[in-house]
Amino acid sequence: MLAAGHAAVDFYQGAVPALVPFLVMERGYGYVAVSGVVLAATLLSSIVQPLFGVLTDRRRMPWLIPVSMIVSGAGVAAGGVAGSYALTLLAVALSGLGVAAYHPESARLARLASEGSHVRMSWFSLGGTLGFASAPVLVTPLLAVWGLGASPWLALPAVLGALATLPAVRALSGGGAVARAAAAPVSGRDDWPSFARLTLVIVFRSVVYVGLSTFVALHLGGGAAGAVALFTLFAGGAVGTVLGGRLAARWGRVRTMRLAYALAVPAVAGVVFVPGPAAYVFVAASSIALYAPFSLHVTLGQDFLPARVGTASGVTLGLAVSVGGLVSPLVGAVAEAASLRTALACLVAFPVLAWLLARTLREPS
């Protein structure tokens, strides 16, 4: 149930990039303008999400999960029909606020439900990845036929996700043994230096992934070809998420993370420089490599900060899908000043930086 809810809320993370080609076609927005839309959806989320994590460390707020889903859906639905660029930015920012409110509390409950298992936590993360992957499949056909005026229908997944999640939220926050375990104090020493390095790894990963999700559709031609590229990018993430959990159970989280980022370097380069249909293979490979450590970031962060699970979740799970949007306008500016290929080529440096920094991390004791 928690994975289903995660799918519903992260659908709106994928819906914003899926809106980009239609904002370009119907409203004539340029690269910088659509980068600003992505920025609006992620900036508020990036800043506020750790604050929600601090709040959930101090006070349990399970009601925040369904409410944040509704807010996320309402923001994207309104963004497609907003009458001006400013209102579009405000609407998608509202969606980002909902995403920010959702993740820390849901990650805390998911950690409880998964009982510390990397594989089980990867299934929770898989829900979010599938939400990403489903966005272009649902958004593109809907808007291709009826245009941006059909955007209010995009609020429906939020309503369904909230209804699906309510039973799990009640079970994990009621008065039973599971809920009492959730309220029990957690002892352990917080390793802030390791957590800070992990956070930088997530930032580097986020820059390259959000850059790809924003511009890969346009890079490969837009329209149906672009929708296929986005679906390939997001669906590859589903494979990577499950694969990462299983590899971590066998080899350890840090070793798996290092391998994933090493493989991401040639994969991202292939997206940029390999022409024709073969580029889709590299899109899938990039997504798998960038998503293999996705759930591992969350559990590593929680283990580095065992007394502040909400804070760790707000930073790791939030930054993993949001902070890259802060750099997205710079990628758009490079694309307009030089070319889109040049802008995407700059992204190759970030998995290199993530790999180098991941080599400094060790498994928490």
Coordinates of C-alpha atoms in Angstrom, one line a residue, residues 165-307:
T165 CA -2.6 4.4 1.3
L166 CA -5.0 5.2 4.1
P167 CA -5.3 1.6 5.4
A168 CA -1.5 1.3 5.7
V169 CA -1.2 4.7 7.4
R170 CA -3.8 3.7 9.9
A171 CA -2.1 0.3 10.6
L172 CA 1.3 1.9 11.1
S173 CA 0.1 4.9 13.2
G174 CA -2.6 3.3 15.4
G175 CA -2.3 1.7 18.8
G176 CA -1.0 -1.8 17.8
A177 CA 2.4 -3.3 18.3
V178 CA 3.7 -2.1 15.0
A179 CA 2.7 1.5 15.8
R180 CA 4.3 1.2 19.3
A181 CA 7.5 0.1 17.6
A182 CA 7.4 3.2 15.4
A183 CA 7.1 5.4 18.5
A184 CA 10.0 3.7 20.4
P185 CA 13.1 5.9 20.8
V186 CA 16.0 5.0 18.6
S187 CA 19.6 5.1 20.0
G188 CA 22.7 5.4 18.0
R189 CA 25.5 7.9 17.1
D190 CA 24.8 10.2 14.2
D191 CA 27.6 10.2 11.6
W192 CA 27.2 13.7 10.1
P193 CA 30.5 13.7 8.0
S194 CA 29.5 10.5 6.2
F195 CA 25.9 11.8 5.8
A196 CA 27.2 15.0 4.3
R197 CA 29.3 13.1 1.7
L198 CA 26.4 10.9 0.9
T199 CA 24.2 14.0 0.4
L200 CA 26.7 15.4 -2.2
V201 CA 26.6 12.0 -4.0
I202 CA 22.9 12.4 -4.2
V203 CA 23.2 16.0 -5.4
F204 CA 25.5 14.9 -8.3
R205 CA 23.2 12.0 -9.2
S206 CA 20.2 14.3 -9.1
V207 CA 21.7 16.9 -11.5
V208 CA 22.4 14.3 -14.2
Y209 CA 19.1 12.5 -13.8
V210 CA 16.9 15.7 -13.7
G211 CA 18.9 17.1 -16.7
L212 CA 18.2 14.0 -18.7
S213 CA 14.5 13.8 -17.7
T214 CA 14.0 17.5 -18.7
F215 CA 15.8 17.5 -22.0
V216 CA 16.1 13.9 -23.3
A217 CA 12.7 14.1 -25.0
L218 CA 13.7 17.2 -27.0
H219 CA 17.2 15.7 -27.6
L220 CA 15.7 12.7 -29.3
G221 CA 13.2 14.6 -31.4
G222 CA 10.1 15.4 -29.2
G223 CA 6.6 14.1 -30.0
A224 CA 6.2 10.3 -29.9
A225 CA 10.0 9.7 -30.1
G226 CA 10.4 12.0 -27.0
A227 CA 7.7 10.2 -25.1
V228 CA 9.4 6.8 -25.8
A229 CA 12.6 8.3 -24.5
L230 CA 11.0 9.5 -21.3
F231 CA 9.2 6.2 -20.8
T232 CA 12.5 4.3 -21.4
L233 CA 14.3 6.6 -18.9
F234 CA 11.7 6.1 -16.2
A235 CA 11.0 2.4 -16.8
G236 CA 14.7 1.7 -16.7
G237 CA 14.7 3.2 -13.3
A238 CA 12.2 0.5 -12.1
V239 CA 14.7 -2.2 -13.2
G240 CA 17.6 -0.4 -11.5
T241 CA 15.7 0.1 -8.2
V242 CA 14.9 -3.6 -7.7
L243 CA 18.4 -4.6 -9.0
G244 CA 20.1 -2.2 -6.6
G245 CA 18.3 -3.7 -3.6
R246 CA 19.2 -7.3 -4.5
L247 CA 22.8 -6.4 -5.3
A248 CA 23.1 -4.6 -2.0
A249 CA 21.8 -7.6 -0.1
R250 CA 24.7 -9.6 -1.7
W251 CA 27.5 -7.2 -2.1
G252 CA 26.7 -4.3 0.3
R253 CA 25.2 -0.9 -0.3
V254 CA 28.4 1.1 -0.7
R255 CA 30.0 -1.3 -3.1
T256 CA 26.8 -1.5 -5.2
M257 CA 26.6 2.3 -5.3
R258 CA 30.2 2.7 -6.5
L259 CA 29.6 0.2 -9.3
A260 CA 26.4 1.9 -10.4
Y261 CA 28.0 5.3 -10.7
A262 CA 31.0 3.9 -12.6
L263 CA 28.7 2.3 -15.1
A264 CA 26.6 5.5 -15.4
V265 CA 29.5 7.4 -16.9
P266 CA 29.7 5.6 -20.3
A267 CA 25.9 5.2 -20.3
V268 CA 25.2 8.9 -20.1
A269 CA 27.9 9.6 -22.6
G270 CA 26.1 7.2 -25.0
V271 CA 22.8 9.1 -24.7
V272 CA 24.6 12.3 -25.8
F273 CA 26.9 11.0 -28.6
V274 CA 25.4 7.8 -30.0
P275 CA 23.0 8.6 -32.9
G276 CA 19.8 6.9 -34.0
P277 CA 17.8 4.2 -32.2
A278 CA 20.8 2.9 -30.3
A279 CA 20.5 6.0 -28.1
Y280 CA 17.5 4.4 -26.5
V281 CA 19.7 1.6 -25.2
F282 CA 21.9 4.1 -23.5
V283 CA 18.9 5.9 -22.1
A284 CA 17.8 2.7 -20.5
A285 CA 21.4 1.9 -19.3
S286 CA 21.7 5.4 -17.8
S287 CA 18.4 5.0 -15.9
I288 CA 19.3 1.6 -14.5
A289 CA 22.7 2.8 -13.3
L290 CA 21.4 6.0 -11.8
Y291 CA 18.5 4.2 -10.0
A292 CA 20.3 1.2 -8.7
P293 CA 21.6 3.2 -5.7
F294 CA 18.3 5.1 -5.2
S295 CA 16.8 3.1 -2.3
L296 CA 20.3 2.5 -0.9
H297 CA 20.7 6.3 -0.5
V298 CA 17.7 6.3 1.8
T299 CA 18.7 3.4 4.0
L300 CA 22.3 4.6 4.2
G301 CA 21.2 8.0 5.2
Q302 CA 18.9 6.6 7.9
D303 CA 21.7 4.5 9.2
F304 CA 24.2 7.4 9.2
L305 CA 21.6 9.4 11.2
P306 CA 19.8 6.7 13.3
A307 CA 18.4 9.2 15.8

